[in-house]
């Protein structure tokens, strides 16, 4: 409807010549195409959702996470079909459920293997973060787990290879 109103105003309520009207309609068409292209480009650069990414923990409470065992990482992946989250907490594999609604996020029924390792304290802290998470935000392929608006943990996302 906005386009029709714009065309009506630009066409001067029918007081312009047919040639002028055709020219104005072409300009309106070009403007519409340009807007379409801008919207399409913007949507293709959207951040990914939780699913389809491997999320690697980078920091907790603003502090970079450094694992004691070289090569250990805290990684998680979301499965939307089953509403499951799985991953590696450094030494131990973990699994559980999640519920996401808009930017709200809640983890539930979490479980993990029970191997002992030098990064046990980091793992315990990570599981505490999952318990306290009530929301999330994704920007520039970075996932923030939040509690009452405060960033608990920051993850870097990498697309999952299929």
XYZ file of N, CA, C and O in Angstrom:
648
model
N 0.822 -1.204 0.000
C 0.000 0.000 0.000
C 0.860 1.260 0.000
O 0.467 2.246 -0.602
N 2.011 1.217 0.679
C 2.886 2.386 0.679
C 3.384 2.697 -0.723
O 3.511 3.855 -1.107
N 3.653 1.639 -1.504
C 4.122 1.827 -2.877
C 3.040 2.486 -3.729
O 3.332 3.369 -4.534
N 1.798 2.068 -3.537
C 0.683 2.649 -4.303
C 0.530 4.117 -3.955
O 0.352 4.965 -4.836
N 0.614 4.454 -2.654
C 0.495 5.849 -2.227
C 1.642 6.662 -2.792
O 1.439 7.766 -3.306
N 2.870 6.116 -2.723
C 4.032 6.804 -3.268
C 3.857 7.042 -4.765
O 4.133 8.135 -5.266
N 3.414 6.018 -5.473
C 3.203 6.161 -6.914
C 2.149 7.228 -7.193
O 2.311 8.050 -8.097
N 1.087 7.269 -6.437
C 0.014 8.249 -6.616
C 0.550 9.664 -6.436
O 0.283 10.557 -7.231
N 1.388 9.835 -5.378
C 1.960 11.167 -5.125
C 2.933 11.545 -6.234
O 2.890 12.648 -6.782
N 3.838 10.616 -6.592
C 4.838 10.911 -7.619
C 4.220 11.123 -8.994
O 4.729 11.891 -9.801
N 3.143 10.416 -9.251
C 2.496 10.567 -10.554
C 1.632 11.825 -10.608
O 1.099 12.162 -11.659
N 1.519 12.500 -9.485
C 0.820 13.783 -9.480
C -0.670 13.655 -9.687
O -1.271 14.477 -10.389
N -1.286 12.635 -9.135
C -2.734 12.468 -9.227
C -3.221 12.437 -10.680
O -4.291 12.932 -10.996
N -2.391 11.926 -11.564
C -2.809 11.802 -12.960
C -2.595 13.055 -13.783
O -3.070 13.158 -14.899
N -1.869 14.056 -13.285
C -1.669 15.314 -14.017
C -0.420 15.312 -14.877
O -0.104 16.314 -15.487
N 0.328 14.230 -14.915
C 1.545 14.176 -15.725
C 1.251 13.434 -17.018
O 0.296 12.670 -17.116
N 2.160 13.623 -17.969
C 1.992 12.948 -19.254
C 2.285 11.463 -19.096
O 2.893 11.040 -18.118
N 1.865 10.689 -20.082
C 2.084 9.247 -20.040
C 3.578 8.930 -19.989
O 4.006 8.038 -19.270
N 4.377 9.685 -20.731
C 5.830 9.482 -20.766
C 6.435 9.736 -19.380
O 7.279 8.974 -18.909
N 5.980 10.814 -18.717
C 6.474 11.107 -17.378
C 6.045 10.021 -16.387
O 6.812 9.619 -15.522
N 4.811 9.536 -16.539
C 4.308 8.483 -15.659
C 5.123 7.195 -15.804
O 5.442 6.545 -14.815
N 5.480 6.821 -17.026
C 6.285 5.625 -17.277
C 7.666 5.781 -16.627
O 8.168 4.857 -15.979
N 8.243 6.970 -16.775
C 9.547 7.235 -16.172
C 9.478 7.094 -14.648
O 10.327 6.437 -14.031
N 8.476 7.688 -14.017
C 8.316 7.623 -12.569
C 8.102 6.176 -12.128
O 8.665 5.728 -11.124
N 7.320 5.420 -12.860
C 7.080 4.016 -12.514
C 8.371 3.201 -12.610
O 8.606 2.311 -11.793
N 9.213 3.501 -13.593
C 10.502 2.822 -13.702
C 11.381 3.141 -12.495
O 12.044 2.254 -11.946
N 11.376 4.402 -12.061
C 12.161 4.808 -10.888
C 11.656 4.067 -9.654
O 12.443 3.533 -8.863
N 10.332 3.985 -9.496
C 9.760 3.272 -8.353
C 10.150 1.796 -8.400
O 10.509 1.204 -7.388
N 10.124 1.207 -9.583
C 10.525 -0.192 -9.744
C 11.975 -0.406 -9.346
O 12.308 -1.383 -8.665
N 12.860 0.497 -9.766
C 14.275 0.395 -9.402
C 14.478 0.527 -7.894
O 15.283 -0.194 -7.295
N 13.735 1.438 -7.275
C 13.836 1.612 -5.824
C 13.395 0.334 -5.119
O 14.049 -0.135 -4.188
N 12.282 -0.255 -5.574
C 11.791 -1.498 -4.978
C 12.812 -2.625 -5.132
O 13.056 -3.386 -4.192
N 13.429 -2.733 -6.312
C 14.437 -3.776 -6.532
C 15.642 -3.554 -5.624
O 16.184 -4.508 -5.056
N 16.079 -2.292 -5.473
C 17.221 -1.991 -4.624
C 16.911 -2.366 -3.173
O 17.755 -2.946 -2.469
N 15.711 -2.060 -2.705
C 15.318 -2.422 -1.343
C 15.291 -3.939 -1.171
O 15.723 -4.463 -0.141
N 14.798 -4.647 -2.166
C 14.760 -6.107 -2.112
C 16.175 -6.675 -1.986
O 16.435 -7.568 -1.181
N 17.101 -6.157 -2.788
C 18.487 -6.629 -2.751
C 19.104 -6.350 -1.386
O 19.786 -7.201 -0.808
N 18.858 -5.165 -0.827
C 19.400 -4.837 0.486
C 18.876 -5.779 1.558
O 19.629 -6.265 2.399
N 17.605 -6.063 1.538
C 17.009 -6.966 2.523
C 17.566 -8.375 2.344
O 17.912 -9.044 3.307
N 17.693 -8.833 1.106
C 18.215 -10.172 0.841
C 19.663 -10.299 1.310
O 20.036 -11.305 1.913
N 20.479 -9.289 1.062
C 21.874 -9.332 1.492
C 21.972 -9.328 3.005
O 22.771 -10.037 3.589
N 21.159 -8.532 3.642
C 21.196 -8.461 5.101
C 20.793 -9.799 5.710
O 21.409 -10.250 6.656
N 19.774 -10.442 5.178
C 19.326 -11.701 5.758
C 20.342 -12.816 5.543
O 20.433 -13.725 6.344
N 21.134 -12.759 4.486
C 22.123 -13.804 4.255
C 23.307 -13.679 5.208
O 24.062 -14.615 5.386
N 23.478 -12.520 5.841
C 24.579 -12.317 6.775
C 24.136 -12.500 8.213
O 24.871 -12.197 9.127
N 22.939 -13.001 8.420
C 22.439 -13.217 9.777
C 23.324 -14.195 10.518
O 23.920 -15.086 9.936
N 23.350 -14.003 11.830
C 24.082 -14.949 12.658
C 23.355 -16.281 12.654
O 22.134 -16.333 12.563
N 24.100 -17.357 12.784
C 23.461 -18.670 12.823
C 22.670 -18.831 14.118
O 22.881 -18.101 15.078
N 21.808 -19.811 14.154
C 21.117 -20.145 15.390
C 21.974 -21.078 16.217
O 23.147 -21.314 15.906
N 21.393 -21.626 17.241
C 22.121 -22.568 18.098
C 22.529 -23.825 17.336
O 23.610 -24.366 17.537
N 21.640 -24.278 16.440
C 21.817 -25.540 15.725
C 22.737 -25.344 14.514
O 22.755 -24.288 13.902
N 23.493 -26.373 14.194
C 24.355 -26.330 13.003
C 25.727 -25.750 13.278
O 26.516 -25.562 12.363
N 25.999 -25.469 14.539
C 27.291 -24.902 14.911
C 27.931 -25.753 16.003
O 27.243 -26.362 16.817
N 29.256 -25.757 15.999
C 30.021 -26.339 17.094
C 30.470 -25.138 17.917
O 31.192 -24.265 17.427
N 30.008 -25.046 19.165
C 30.296 -23.910 20.028
C 31.463 -24.252 20.949
O 31.404 -25.206 21.718
N 32.540 -23.470 20.858
C 33.772 -23.707 21.611
C 33.913 -22.608 22.668
O 33.927 -21.420 22.331
N 34.008 -23.020 23.931
C 34.095 -22.058 25.026
C 35.384 -21.251 24.930
O 36.470 -21.809 24.814
N 35.228 -19.913 24.985
C 36.383 -19.026 24.949
C 36.636 -18.327 26.276
O 37.772 -18.176 26.693
N 35.538 -17.879 26.932
C 35.735 -17.154 28.190
C 34.569 -17.376 29.144
O 33.449 -17.661 28.724
N 34.889 -17.231 30.436
C 33.906 -17.326 31.509
C 34.049 -16.061 32.342
O 35.167 -15.725 32.774
N 32.950 -15.374 32.557
C 32.960 -14.104 33.312
C 34.024 -13.143 32.783
O 34.712 -12.477 33.560
N 34.201 -13.123 31.474
C 35.146 -12.200 30.852
C 36.593 -12.650 30.881
O 37.473 -11.974 30.353
N 36.877 -13.799 31.488
C 38.248 -14.309 31.583
C 38.450 -15.441 30.586
O 37.648 -16.379 30.546
N 39.537 -15.370 29.812
C 39.830 -16.416 28.839
C 39.992 -17.762 29.545
O 40.627 -17.849 30.597
N 39.400 -18.800 28.947
C 39.492 -20.146 29.507
C 40.780 -20.793 28.996
O 41.009 -20.872 27.801
N 41.591 -21.242 29.936
C 42.830 -21.943 29.598
C 42.780 -23.310 30.255
O 42.741 -23.415 31.478
N 42.774 -24.320 29.435
C 42.723 -25.693 29.940
C 44.133 -26.130 30.355
O 45.117 -25.736 29.735
N 44.213 -26.947 31.393
C 45.507 -27.447 31.890
C 46.091 -28.517 30.979
O 47.300 -28.643 30.864
N 45.202 -29.284 30.335
C 45.661 -30.346 29.430
C 45.600 -29.805 28.001
O 44.538 -29.391 27.524
N 46.749 -29.816 27.327
C 46.813 -29.317 25.951
C 45.840 -30.088 25.063
O 45.747 -31.315 25.141
N 45.105 -29.373 24.250
C 44.170 -29.995 23.314
C 42.766 -30.163 23.871
O 41.834 -30.412 23.112
N 42.596 -30.059 25.186
C 41.253 -30.142 25.761
C 40.479 -28.857 25.453
O 41.035 -27.763 25.539
N 39.221 -29.019 25.089
C 38.339 -27.887 24.841
C 36.965 -28.211 25.410
O 36.607 -29.370 25.563
N 36.224 -27.162 25.698
C 34.829 -27.328 26.073
C 34.016 -26.959 24.846
O 34.094 -25.835 24.350
N 33.286 -27.949 24.345
C 32.544 -27.817 23.088
C 31.114 -28.283 23.316
O 30.889 -29.255 24.044
N 30.158 -27.596 22.670
C 28.790 -28.110 22.712
C 28.099 -27.900 21.378
O 28.437 -27.003 20.623
N 27.153 -28.814 21.107
C 26.348 -28.772 19.890
C 24.892 -29.017 20.267
O 24.595 -29.783 21.182
N 24.001 -28.348 19.529
C 22.570 -28.452 19.778
C 21.901 -29.241 18.665
O 22.202 -29.035 17.495
N 20.981 -30.135 19.048
C 20.191 -30.908 18.102
C 18.747 -30.465 18.275
O 18.101 -30.800 19.266
N 18.249 -29.698 17.309
C 16.913 -29.105 17.417
C 15.812 -30.157 17.357
O 14.817 -30.053 18.065
N 15.984 -31.182 16.522
C 14.965 -32.207 16.371
C 14.671 -32.939 17.671
O 13.524 -33.207 18.011
N 15.716 -33.242 18.415
C 15.564 -33.974 19.674
C 15.607 -33.064 20.896
O 15.461 -33.527 22.021
N 15.867 -31.784 20.676
C 16.021 -30.814 21.774
C 17.078 -31.302 22.763
O 16.897 -31.305 23.973
N 18.214 -31.743 22.191
C 19.318 -32.275 22.990
C 20.560 -31.421 22.774
O 20.772 -30.872 21.702
N 21.374 -31.351 23.809
C 22.677 -30.711 23.717
C 23.706 -31.766 24.103
O 23.483 -32.554 25.023
N 24.795 -31.822 23.360
C 25.873 -32.766 23.645
C 27.192 -32.032 23.498
O 27.263 -30.971 22.881
N 28.234 -32.619 24.052
C 29.529 -31.990 23.888
C 30.603 -32.613 24.732
O 30.441 -33.684 25.309
N 31.688 -31.880 24.808
C 32.860 -32.284 25.565
C 33.147 -31.174 26.569
O 33.225 -30.007 26.188
N 33.265 -31.534 27.828
C 33.484 -30.537 28.874
C 34.957 -30.443 29.263
O 35.294 -30.053 30.370
N 35.816 -30.799 28.384
C 37.250 -30.811 28.661
C 37.750 -32.237 28.639
O 38.430 -32.653 27.722
N 37.374 -32.992 29.670
C 37.744 -34.412 29.758
C 36.545 -35.317 29.523
O 36.684 -36.400 28.982
N 35.402 -34.888 29.988
C 34.213 -35.733 29.993
C 33.185 -35.278 28.966
O 32.995 -34.080 28.744
N 32.532 -36.270 28.382
C 31.415 -35.985 27.478
C 30.195 -35.650 28.325
O 30.030 -36.184 29.412
N 29.358 -34.751 27.793
C 28.127 -34.423 28.504
C 26.959 -34.445 27.532
O 27.135 -34.420 26.310
N 25.762 -34.490 28.076
C 24.546 -34.591 27.273
C 23.379 -34.121 28.132
O 23.471 -34.092 29.367
N 22.314 -33.744 27.477
C 21.122 -33.330 28.212
C 20.101 -32.703 27.288
O 20.251 -32.712 26.062
N 19.088 -32.143 27.887
C 18.034 -31.492 27.126
C 18.174 -29.986 27.194
O 18.894 -29.441 28.030
N 17.490 -29.312 26.283
C 17.432 -27.855 26.333
C 16.095 -27.401 25.777
O 15.448 -28.098 25.000
N 15.700 -26.232 26.190
C 14.493 -25.601 25.681
C 14.838 -24.164 25.327
O 15.333 -23.410 26.165
N 14.635 -23.812 24.068
C 14.901 -22.446 23.610
C 13.594 -21.846 23.100
O 12.868 -22.482 22.345
N 13.324 -20.633 23.551
C 12.134 -19.907 23.122
C 12.528 -18.449 22.962
O 12.732 -17.749 23.955
N 12.657 -18.016 21.696
C 13.187 -16.670 21.457
C 14.625 -16.639 21.920
O 15.437 -17.446 21.500
N 14.944 -15.719 22.843
C 16.313 -15.678 23.374
C 16.409 -16.366 24.744
O 17.460 -16.360 25.365
N 15.329 -16.971 25.191
C 15.338 -17.720 26.455
C 15.950 -19.097 26.216
O 15.726 -19.717 25.182
N 16.722 -19.574 27.183
C 17.383 -20.876 27.051
C 17.494 -21.517 28.425
O 17.947 -20.884 29.380
N 17.079 -22.765 28.504
C 17.168 -23.521 29.753
C 17.678 -24.919 29.453
O 17.182 -25.594 28.560
N 18.692 -25.344 30.195
C 19.230 -26.699 30.078
C 18.571 -27.570 31.141
O 18.254 -27.096 32.237
N 18.387 -28.874 30.819
C 17.753 -29.768 31.786
C 18.281 -31.188 31.633
O 18.818 -31.554 30.591
N 18.115 -31.968 32.693
C 18.470 -33.394 32.699
C 19.889 -33.622 32.174
O 20.121 -34.500 31.344
N 20.828 -32.830 32.683
C 22.205 -32.936 32.217
C 22.899 -34.133 32.862
O 22.662 -34.453 34.029
N 23.749 -34.782 32.080
C 24.542 -35.907 32.551
C 25.926 -35.843 31.924
O 26.135 -35.133 30.944
N 26.864 -36.583 32.502
C 28.229 -36.577 31.966
C 28.946 -37.850 32.389
O 28.569 -38.495 33.368
N 29.980 -38.186 31.624
C 30.857 -39.266 32.050
C 31.618 -38.771 33.276
O 31.580 -37.579 33.592
N 32.329 -39.656 33.972
C 32.936 -39.277 35.256
C 34.431 -39.567 35.340
O 34.918 -40.069 36.335
N 35.175 -39.221 34.304
C 36.624 -39.410 34.366
C 37.250 -38.242 35.129
O 36.796 -37.105 35.020
N 38.280 -38.551 35.867
C 39.004 -37.521 36.604
C 40.105 -36.971 35.713
O 40.739 -37.725 34.968
N 40.324 -35.657 35.808
C 41.391 -35.055 35.006
C 41.810 -33.723 35.620
O 41.113 -33.181 36.480
N 42.927 -33.174 35.179
C 43.409 -31.902 35.732
C 42.454 -30.723 35.498
O 42.516 -29.734 36.214
N 41.563 -30.818 34.512
C 40.633 -29.724 34.206
C 39.279 -29.884 34.897
O 38.299 -29.256 34.515
N 39.238 -30.720 35.955
C 37.981 -31.017 36.654
C 37.312 -29.745 37.183
O 36.104 -29.581 37.089
N 38.083 -28.835 37.719
C 37.529 -27.597 38.275
C 36.875 -26.745 37.183
O 35.800 -26.172 37.391
N 37.500 -26.690 36.034
C 36.939 -25.945 34.898
C 35.636 -26.584 34.437
O 34.654 -25.885 34.159
N 35.617 -27.913 34.383
C 34.396 -28.621 34.002
C 33.249 -28.334 34.974
O 32.131 -28.062 34.573
N 33.556 -28.401 36.261
C 32.534 -28.147 37.278
C 31.968 -26.740 37.123
O 30.753 -26.540 37.204
N 32.823 -25.786 36.882
C 32.375 -24.408 36.647
C 31.503 -24.299 35.411
O 30.498 -23.573 35.399
N 31.853 -25.033 34.363
C 31.061 -25.031 33.134
C 29.668 -25.594 33.390
O 28.665 -25.016 32.953
N 29.574 -26.691 34.123
C 28.262 -27.274 34.414
C 27.420 -26.324 35.269
O 26.208 -26.247 35.101
N 28.050 -25.575 36.144
C 27.340 -24.578 36.947
C 26.767 -23.484 36.035
O 25.651 -23.010 36.246
N 27.528 -23.103 35.029
C 27.050 -22.098 34.062
C 25.802 -22.613 33.353
O 24.818 -21.879 33.198
N 25.834 -23.877 32.914
C 24.664 -24.437 32.235
C 23.443 -24.410 33.149
O 22.336 -24.090 32.709
N 23.632 -24.726 34.437
C 22.521 -24.702 35.399
C 21.924 -23.302 35.556
O 20.719 -23.148 35.705
N 22.778 -22.285 35.503
C 22.346 -20.914 35.766
C 21.877 -20.148 34.535
O 21.333 -19.056 34.653
N 22.099 -20.708 33.357
C 21.729 -20.013 32.119
C 20.213 -19.875 32.011
O 19.482 -20.828 32.222
N 19.764 -18.651 31.671
C 18.334 -18.437 31.425
C 18.062 -17.797 30.066
O 16.922 -17.663 29.653
N 19.130 -17.400 29.363
C 18.958 -16.773 28.043
C 20.263 -16.898 27.257
O 21.300 -17.302 27.799
N 20.188 -16.540 25.980
C 21.379 -16.548 25.138
C 21.297 -15.416 24.123
O 20.239 -14.843 23.878
N 22.440 -15.122 23.530
C 22.527 -14.115 22.457
C 23.605 -14.591 21.491
O 24.642 -15.103 21.916
N 23.334 -14.430 20.202
C 24.320 -14.777 19.180
C 24.599 -13.527 18.357
O 23.679 -12.934 17.797
N 25.878 -13.147 18.304
C 26.326 -12.011 17.494
C 27.688 -12.352 16.913
O 28.574 -12.799 17.644
N 27.839 -12.110 15.642
C 29.136 -12.343 14.974
C 29.688 -13.729 15.263
O 30.863 -13.889 15.605
N 28.816 -14.739 15.146
C 29.187 -16.141 15.389
C 29.751 -16.368 16.780
O 30.618 -17.219 16.989
N 29.265 -15.594 17.731
C 29.643 -15.796 19.124
C 28.370 -15.990 19.936
O 27.437 -15.194 19.838
N 28.349 -17.050 20.707
C 27.218 -17.384 21.560
C 27.530 -16.950 22.982
O 28.551 -17.341 23.550
N 26.656 -16.131 23.543
C 26.772 -15.742 24.944
C 25.678 -16.446 25.724
O 24.511 -16.385 25.347
N 26.058 -17.129 26.796
C 25.085 -17.683 27.727
C 24.897 -16.646 28.820
O 25.876 -16.130 29.382
N 23.630 -16.345 29.108
C 23.307 -15.239 30.001
C 22.510 -15.696 31.219
O 21.772 -16.678 31.147
N 22.644 -14.939 32.287
C 21.785 -15.085 33.458
C 21.374 -13.674 33.862
O 22.218 -12.844 34.214
N 20.086 -13.411 33.762
C 19.524 -12.090 34.084
C 20.274 -10.979 33.345
O 20.594 -9.944 33.917
N 20.597 -11.226 32.066
C 21.254 -10.229 31.226
C 22.769 -10.180 31.347
O 23.428 -9.525 30.556
N 23.342 -10.865 32.328
C 24.798 -10.873 32.521
C 25.405 -12.038 31.742
O 24.913 -13.161 31.808
N 26.506 -11.768 31.046
C 27.192 -12.813 30.279
C 27.942 -13.721 31.240
O 28.817 -13.279 31.978
N 27.563 -15.000 31.207
C 28.251 -16.009 32.021
C 29.415 -16.618 31.260
O 30.477 -16.866 31.826
N 29.180 -16.901 29.967
C 30.201 -17.570 29.155
C 30.054 -17.138 27.704
O 28.952 -16.836 27.243
N 31.172 -17.135 27.006
C 31.204 -16.751 25.599
C 31.826 -17.885 24.797
O 32.898 -18.389 25.153
N 31.135 -18.280 23.723
C 31.580 -19.366 22.853
C 31.808 -18.830 21.445
O 31.065 -17.967 20.978
N 32.779 -19.396 20.767
C 33.024 -19.099 19.357
C 32.385 -20.213 18.541
O 32.550 -21.394 18.863
N 31.656 -19.850 17.487
C 30.970 -20.844 16.679
C 31.718 -21.212 15.411
O 32.299 -20.359 14.755
N 31.701 -22.493 15.106
C 32.233 -23.013 13.843
C 31.144 -23.864 13.221
O 30.540 -24.700 13.915
N 30.888 -23.695 11.923
C 29.852 -24.519 11.286
C 30.176 -26.017 11.405
O 31.335 -26.401 11.305
N 29.159 -26.799 11.658
C 29.322 -28.252 11.760
C 29.514 -28.804 10.359
O 28.743 -28.476 9.451
N 30.510 -29.637 10.185
C 30.751 -30.279 8.888
C 29.765 -31.428 8.731
O 29.570 -32.211 9.651
N 29.145 -31.509 7.561
C 28.135 -32.560 7.340
C 28.706 -33.698 6.543
O 29.635 -33.661 5.881
